[in-house]
Amino acid sequence: MIIVNDLKPGTTFENEGNIFQVLDISHNKTAMRQMIVKVKVKNLRSGVINELSFTGGDKVEQAHIDKREMQYLYDDGEALIFMDNSTYEQIEIQKDNLKWELQFLKPNDNVLISMYDGSEILGLILPDKVTLQIVECEAAVKGDTATSAMKNAKLETGLEIKVPLFIENEEMIVVSTADGKYSGRA
C-alpha cells in the first residue's frame, strides 16, 4: 500500500479496479481541514487522463508494471504480432489499441511492451525518436526559402508529416514519436 501523500510522477497504482500512472500531484493544506491531494493520472487501460482527489493519509494499492523488450514481427490484418527476444514467445495486440504507435512501427523493430500482472498487455512504449524513410514528397519550390518553409512528405509507415524543403525522396529522417513531427536527418 502507498500513502497518497508519497505519490510521485511515474508511480503506478490501482484504484477502484483501474490502473493509473501519476503524471502530476499537488497538495492543498489549509489550517481548518485535512490536506487534499489532487493527482493528475493516466488510466493505463483506456489512455484517458483525468484528476483524482484524495484526503491526506488515504492509501492506494501499488501496481507493478513489467516492461518486456519485444520485436515487432508482422501485421496479420486485425492484430500486430510481437515476439519476446529472450523466450521467443509470440503475442498479439489488436490494431485498434495501437492506432498512434502503428505510424512509427516497421517489421523487426524492437519496442517495450508494458504488462500488468505478467499477463494483461497495457500497450507499447515507443522510443522517443524513430528513423523512417521518405517514400514520397513534394518538389521544393525555388525562391520559397525566406522562412523555414515546409513541404508534405509520406513515410514508409504511411505517416504523413511536414519536412523542410531540402529533404528529398528516399531520404532517411528522424521523427519524434511524441508528436509525430520531423526532428532531423538520420
PDB file of C-alpha atoms in Angstrom:
ATOM      1  CA  MET A   1       0.000   0.000   0.000  1.00  0.00           C
ATOM      2  CA  ILE A   2       1.131   3.541  -0.751  1.00  0.00           C
ATOM      3  CA  ILE A   3       0.017   6.624   1.150  1.00  0.00           C
ATOM      4  CA  VAL A   4      -1.245   9.162  -1.425  1.00  0.00           C
ATOM      5  CA  ASN A   5       0.959  11.875   0.156  1.00  0.00           C
ATOM      6  CA  ASP A   6       4.003   9.864  -1.092  1.00  0.00           C
ATOM      7  CA  LEU A   7       2.893   9.548  -4.740  1.00  0.00           C
ATOM      8  CA  LYS A   8       5.330  10.912  -7.318  1.00  0.00           C
ATOM      9  CA  PRO A   9       5.125  11.356 -11.121  1.00  0.00           C
ATOM     10  CA  GLY A  10       5.701   7.997 -12.813  1.00  0.00           C
ATOM     11  CA  THR A  11       4.291   5.928  -9.918  1.00  0.00           C
ATOM     12  CA  THR A  12       1.635   3.368 -10.882  1.00  0.00           C
ATOM     13  CA  PHE A  13      -1.229   2.388  -8.585  1.00  0.00           C
ATOM     14  CA  GLU A  14      -4.607   0.643  -8.524  1.00  0.00           C
ATOM     15  CA  ASN A  15      -7.802   2.427  -7.537  1.00  0.00           C
ATOM     16  CA  GLU A  16     -11.405   1.214  -7.964  1.00  0.00           C
ATOM     17  CA  GLY A  17     -10.365  -1.555 -10.367  1.00  0.00           C
ATOM     18  CA  ASN A  18      -8.329   0.700 -12.664  1.00  0.00           C
ATOM     19  CA  ILE A  19      -4.573   1.047 -13.122  1.00  0.00           C
ATOM     20  CA  PHE A  20      -3.244   4.608 -13.089  1.00  0.00           C
ATOM     21  CA  GLN A  21       0.098   6.280 -13.694  1.00  0.00           C
ATOM     22  CA  VAL A  22       0.758   9.552 -11.864  1.00  0.00           C
ATOM     23  CA  LEU A  23       1.507  12.491 -14.185  1.00  0.00           C
ATOM     24  CA  ASP A  24       1.394  15.325 -11.642  1.00  0.00           C
ATOM     25  CA  ILE A  25       0.462  15.805  -7.993  1.00  0.00           C
ATOM     26  CA  SER A  26      -0.485  18.783  -5.819  1.00  0.00           C
ATOM     27  CA  HIS A  27      -1.121  19.078  -2.072  1.00  0.00           C
ATOM     28  CA  ASN A  28      -3.592  21.616  -0.685  1.00  0.00           C
ATOM     29  CA  LYS A  29      -3.421  22.106   3.081  1.00  0.00           C
ATOM     30  CA  THR A  30      -5.401  24.708   4.985  1.00  0.00           C
ATOM     31  CA  ALA A  31      -5.464  25.288   8.743  1.00  0.00           C
ATOM     32  CA  MET A  32      -9.144  24.394   9.081  1.00  0.00           C
ATOM     33  CA  ARG A  33      -9.286  20.980   7.426  1.00  0.00           C
ATOM     34  CA  GLN A  34      -7.363  17.936   6.263  1.00  0.00           C
ATOM     35  CA  MET A  35      -4.953  18.001   3.345  1.00  0.00           C
ATOM     36  CA  ILE A  36      -6.473  17.422  -0.107  1.00  0.00           C
ATOM     37  CA  VAL A  37      -4.188  15.573  -2.544  1.00  0.00           C
ATOM     38  CA  LYS A  38      -5.043  16.134  -6.220  1.00  0.00           C
ATOM     39  CA  VAL A  39      -3.418  13.653  -8.573  1.00  0.00           C
ATOM     40  CA  LYS A  40      -3.372  14.048 -12.362  1.00  0.00           C
ATOM     41  CA  VAL A  41      -3.329  10.484 -13.691  1.00  0.00           C
ATOM     42  CA  LYS A  42      -3.437   8.478 -16.904  1.00  0.00           C
ATOM     43  CA  ASN A  43      -5.605   5.368 -16.955  1.00  0.00           C
ATOM     44  CA  LEU A  44      -3.246   2.735 -18.411  1.00  0.00           C
ATOM     45  CA  ARG A  45      -6.094   0.577 -19.727  1.00  0.00           C
ATOM     46  CA  SER A  46      -8.049   3.273 -21.569  1.00  0.00           C
ATOM     47  CA  GLY A  47      -5.443   6.043 -22.011  1.00  0.00           C
ATOM     48  CA  VAL A  48      -7.792   8.665 -20.500  1.00  0.00           C
ATOM     49  CA  ILE A  49      -6.151  11.453 -18.484  1.00  0.00           C
ATOM     50  CA  ASN A  50      -8.096  12.880 -15.542  1.00  0.00           C
ATOM     51  CA  GLU A  51      -7.690  14.179 -11.993  1.00  0.00           C
ATOM     52  CA  LEU A  52      -8.400  12.236  -8.798  1.00  0.00           C
ATOM     53  CA  SER A  53      -8.814  13.797  -5.347  1.00  0.00           C
ATOM     54  CA  PHE A  54      -7.836  12.072  -2.132  1.00  0.00           C
ATOM     55  CA  THR A  55      -7.775  13.057   1.519  1.00  0.00           C
ATOM     56  CA  GLY A  56      -4.291  13.189   3.037  1.00  0.00           C
ATOM     57  CA  GLY A  57      -3.419   9.805   4.543  1.00  0.00           C
ATOM     58  CA  ASP A  58      -5.565   7.726   2.144  1.00  0.00           C
ATOM     59  CA  LYS A  59      -3.894   4.586   0.838  1.00  0.00           C
ATOM     60  CA  VAL A  60      -3.836   3.035  -2.638  1.00  0.00           C
ATOM     61  CA  GLU A  61      -2.503  -0.313  -3.834  1.00  0.00           C
ATOM     62  CA  GLN A  62       0.754  -0.152  -5.794  1.00  0.00           C
ATOM     63  CA  ALA A  63       0.551  -1.654  -9.305  1.00  0.00           C
ATOM     64  CA  HIS A  64       3.620  -3.458 -10.610  1.00  0.00           C
ATOM     65  CA  ILE A  65       4.042  -2.875 -14.338  1.00  0.00           C
ATOM     66  CA  ASP A  66       6.513  -5.113 -16.181  1.00  0.00           C
ATOM     67  CA  LYS A  67       8.287  -3.930 -19.312  1.00  0.00           C
ATOM     68  CA  ARG A  68       9.491  -6.577 -21.749  1.00  0.00           C
ATOM     69  CA  GLU A  69      11.503  -5.928 -24.889  1.00  0.00           C
ATOM     70  CA  MET A  70       9.839  -7.481 -27.893  1.00  0.00           C
ATOM     71  CA  GLN A  71      10.334  -7.459 -31.634  1.00  0.00           C
ATOM     72  CA  TYR A  72       7.516  -6.424 -33.975  1.00  0.00           C
ATOM     73  CA  LEU A  73       7.150  -9.254 -36.486  1.00  0.00           C
ATOM     74  CA  TYR A  74       4.172  -8.530 -38.741  1.00  0.00           C
ATOM     75  CA  ASP A  75       0.606  -7.298 -39.152  1.00  0.00           C
ATOM     76  CA  ASP A  76      -1.945 -10.104 -39.690  1.00  0.00           C
ATOM     77  CA  GLY A  77      -4.764  -7.721 -40.646  1.00  0.00           C
ATOM     78  CA  GLU A  78      -6.543  -7.467 -37.290  1.00  0.00           C
ATOM     79  CA  ALA A  79      -3.636  -7.683 -34.851  1.00  0.00           C
ATOM     80  CA  LEU A  80       0.079  -6.985 -34.626  1.00  0.00           C
ATOM     81  CA  ILE A  81       2.343  -9.909 -33.744  1.00  0.00           C
ATOM     82  CA  PHE A  82       5.283  -9.383 -31.353  1.00  0.00           C
ATOM     83  CA  MET A  83       7.964 -11.828 -30.207  1.00  0.00           C
ATOM     84  CA  ASP A  84       9.777 -11.835 -26.864  1.00  0.00           C
ATOM     85  CA  ASN A  85      13.517 -11.548 -27.591  1.00  0.00           C
ATOM     86  CA  SER A  86      14.543 -13.952 -24.827  1.00  0.00           C
ATOM     87  CA  THR A  87      11.814 -16.649 -24.741  1.00  0.00           C
ATOM     88  CA  TYR A  88      10.656 -16.419 -28.402  1.00  0.00           C
ATOM     89  CA  GLU A  89       7.063 -16.368 -27.130  1.00  0.00           C
ATOM     90  CA  GLN A  90       4.703 -14.572 -29.512  1.00  0.00           C
ATOM     91  CA  ILE A  91       1.821 -12.295 -28.508  1.00  0.00           C
ATOM     92  CA  GLU A  92      -0.912 -10.469 -30.405  1.00  0.00           C
ATOM     93  CA  ILE A  93      -2.117  -6.928 -29.771  1.00  0.00           C
ATOM     94  CA  GLN A  94      -5.254  -5.691 -31.535  1.00  0.00           C
ATOM     95  CA  LYS A  95      -4.608  -2.941 -34.123  1.00  0.00           C
ATOM     96  CA  ASP A  96      -7.446  -0.832 -32.689  1.00  0.00           C
ATOM     97  CA  ASN A  97      -5.423  -0.382 -29.478  1.00  0.00           C
ATOM     98  CA  LEU A  98      -2.291   0.816 -31.317  1.00  0.00           C
ATOM     99  CA  LYS A  99      -3.501   3.403 -33.831  1.00  0.00           C
ATOM    100  CA  TRP A 100      -0.897   6.050 -32.867  1.00  0.00           C
ATOM    101  CA  GLU A 101       2.005   3.606 -32.367  1.00  0.00           C
ATOM    102  CA  LEU A 102       1.327   1.891 -35.708  1.00  0.00           C
ATOM    103  CA  GLN A 103       2.505   5.019 -37.549  1.00  0.00           C
ATOM    104  CA  PHE A 104       6.043   4.508 -36.212  1.00  0.00           C
ATOM    105  CA  LEU A 105       6.432   0.707 -36.392  1.00  0.00           C
ATOM    106  CA  LYS A 106       8.342  -1.226 -39.032  1.00  0.00           C
ATOM    107  CA  PRO A 107       8.791  -5.016 -39.068  1.00  0.00           C
ATOM    108  CA  ASN A 108      11.783  -6.158 -36.953  1.00  0.00           C
ATOM    109  CA  ASP A 109      11.718  -3.016 -34.748  1.00  0.00           C
ATOM    110  CA  ASN A 110      12.306  -3.586 -31.037  1.00  0.00           C
ATOM    111  CA  VAL A 111       9.811  -1.985 -28.638  1.00  0.00           C
ATOM    112  CA  LEU A 112       8.927  -2.251 -24.955  1.00  0.00           C
ATOM    113  CA  ILE A 113       5.593  -3.879 -24.124  1.00  0.00           C
ATOM    114  CA  SER A 114       4.094  -2.847 -20.771  1.00  0.00           C
ATOM    115  CA  MET A 115       2.276  -5.632 -18.937  1.00  0.00           C
ATOM    116  CA  TYR A 116       0.296  -5.746 -15.711  1.00  0.00           C
ATOM    117  CA  ASP A 117       0.434  -8.859 -13.549  1.00  0.00           C
ATOM    118  CA  GLY A 118       2.539 -10.665 -16.175  1.00  0.00           C
ATOM    119  CA  SER A 119      -0.420 -11.331 -18.465  1.00  0.00           C
ATOM    120  CA  GLU A 120      -2.523  -8.218 -19.197  1.00  0.00           C
ATOM    121  CA  ILE A 121      -0.958  -6.196 -22.021  1.00  0.00           C
ATOM    122  CA  LEU A 122      -1.345  -2.446 -21.450  1.00  0.00           C
ATOM    123  CA  GLY A 123       0.403  -1.178 -24.568  1.00  0.00           C
ATOM    124  CA  LEU A 124       3.631  -0.234 -26.310  1.00  0.00           C
ATOM    125  CA  ILE A 125       6.349   2.097 -25.153  1.00  0.00           C
ATOM    126  CA  LEU A 126       7.963   3.577 -28.249  1.00  0.00           C
ATOM    127  CA  PRO A 127      11.441   5.097 -28.276  1.00  0.00           C
ATOM    128  CA  ASP A 128      11.459   8.925 -28.165  1.00  0.00           C
ATOM    129  CA  LYS A 129      12.534   9.116 -31.811  1.00  0.00           C
ATOM    130  CA  VAL A 130      12.478   6.690 -34.745  1.00  0.00           C
ATOM    131  CA  THR A 131      14.254   6.687 -38.110  1.00  0.00           C
ATOM    132  CA  LEU A 132      11.962   6.330 -41.118  1.00  0.00           C
ATOM    133  CA  GLN A 133      12.398   6.595 -44.877  1.00  0.00           C
ATOM    134  CA  ILE A 134      10.527   9.065 -47.071  1.00  0.00           C
ATOM    135  CA  VAL A 135       8.700   7.281 -49.907  1.00  0.00           C
ATOM    136  CA  GLU A 136       7.003  10.305 -51.442  1.00  0.00           C
ATOM    137  CA  CYS A 137       7.474  14.052 -51.092  1.00  0.00           C
ATOM    138  CA  GLU A 138       6.672  17.220 -52.988  1.00  0.00           C
ATOM    139  CA  ALA A 139       9.306  19.012 -55.045  1.00  0.00           C
ATOM    140  CA  ALA A 140      10.857  22.108 -53.489  1.00  0.00           C
ATOM    141  CA  VAL A 141       9.727  25.446 -54.937  1.00  0.00           C
ATOM    142  CA  LYS A 142      12.591  27.801 -55.794  1.00  0.00           C
ATOM    143  CA  GLY A 143      12.554  31.148 -54.039  1.00  0.00           C
ATOM    144  CA  ASP A 144      10.362  29.831 -51.234  1.00  0.00           C
ATOM    145  CA  THR A 145      13.156  29.709 -48.659  1.00  0.00           C
ATOM    146  CA  ALA A 146      12.919  33.124 -46.976  1.00  0.00           C
ATOM    147  CA  THR A 147      11.364  31.486 -43.935  1.00  0.00           C
ATOM    148  CA  SER A 148      11.552  27.954 -42.639  1.00  0.00           C
ATOM    149  CA  ALA A 149       9.170  26.650 -45.299  1.00  0.00           C
ATOM    150  CA  MET A 150       7.907  23.096 -45.062  1.00  0.00           C
ATOM    151  CA  LYS A 151       6.521  20.597 -47.568  1.00  0.00           C
ATOM    152  CA  ASN A 152       4.441  17.434 -47.255  1.00  0.00           C
ATOM    153  CA  ALA A 153       6.103  14.024 -47.161  1.00  0.00           C
ATOM    154  CA  LYS A 154       4.820  10.458 -46.827  1.00  0.00           C
ATOM    155  CA  LEU A 155       6.883   7.963 -44.831  1.00  0.00           C
ATOM    156  CA  GLU A 156       7.301   4.203 -45.266  1.00  0.00           C
ATOM    157  CA  THR A 157       4.781   3.509 -42.480  1.00  0.00           C
ATOM    158  CA  GLY A 158       2.100   5.670 -44.135  1.00  0.00           C
ATOM    159  CA  LEU A 159       2.553   8.617 -41.760  1.00  0.00           C
ATOM    160  CA  GLU A 160       2.290  11.996 -43.488  1.00  0.00           C
ATOM    161  CA  ILE A 161       4.319  14.847 -41.994  1.00  0.00           C
ATOM    162  CA  LYS A 162       5.811  18.234 -42.879  1.00  0.00           C
ATOM    163  CA  VAL A 163       9.550  18.332 -43.628  1.00  0.00           C
ATOM    164  CA  PRO A 164      11.949  21.153 -44.619  1.00  0.00           C
ATOM    165  CA  LEU A 165      12.359  21.920 -48.334  1.00  0.00           C
ATOM    166  CA  PHE A 166      15.879  20.455 -48.551  1.00  0.00           C
ATOM    167  CA  ILE A 167      14.664  16.925 -47.701  1.00  0.00           C
ATOM    168  CA  GLU A 168      14.319  14.678 -50.773  1.00  0.00           C
ATOM    169  CA  ASN A 169      12.668  11.389 -51.748  1.00  0.00           C
ATOM    170  CA  GLU A 170      14.157   8.141 -50.336  1.00  0.00           C
ATOM    171  CA  GLU A 171      15.966  10.071 -47.590  1.00  0.00           C
ATOM    172  CA  MET A 172      16.073   8.742 -44.001  1.00  0.00           C
ATOM    173  CA  ILE A 173      14.767  11.172 -41.371  1.00  0.00           C
ATOM    174  CA  VAL A 174      14.248  11.135 -37.599  1.00  0.00           C
ATOM    175  CA  VAL A 175      10.661  11.579 -36.358  1.00  0.00           C
ATOM    176  CA  SER A 176       9.515  12.299 -32.790  1.00  0.00           C
ATOM    177  CA  THR A 177       7.031   9.674 -31.540  1.00  0.00           C
ATOM    178  CA  ALA A 178       5.534  12.106 -29.011  1.00  0.00           C
ATOM    179  CA  ASP A 179       4.010  14.459 -31.598  1.00  0.00           C
ATOM    180  CA  GLY A 180       4.796  12.859 -34.987  1.00  0.00           C
ATOM    181  CA  LYS A 181       6.917  15.780 -36.196  1.00  0.00           C
ATOM    182  CA  TYR A 182      10.157  15.966 -38.169  1.00  0.00           C
ATOM    183  CA  SER A 183      13.173  16.038 -35.860  1.00  0.00           C
ATOM    184  CA  GLY A 184      16.188  15.892 -38.188  1.00  0.00           C
ATOM    185  CA  ARG A 185      18.114  13.896 -40.757  1.00  0.00           C
ATOM    186  CA  ALA A 186      19.247  10.393 -39.877  1.00  0.00           C
TER     187      ALA A 186
END
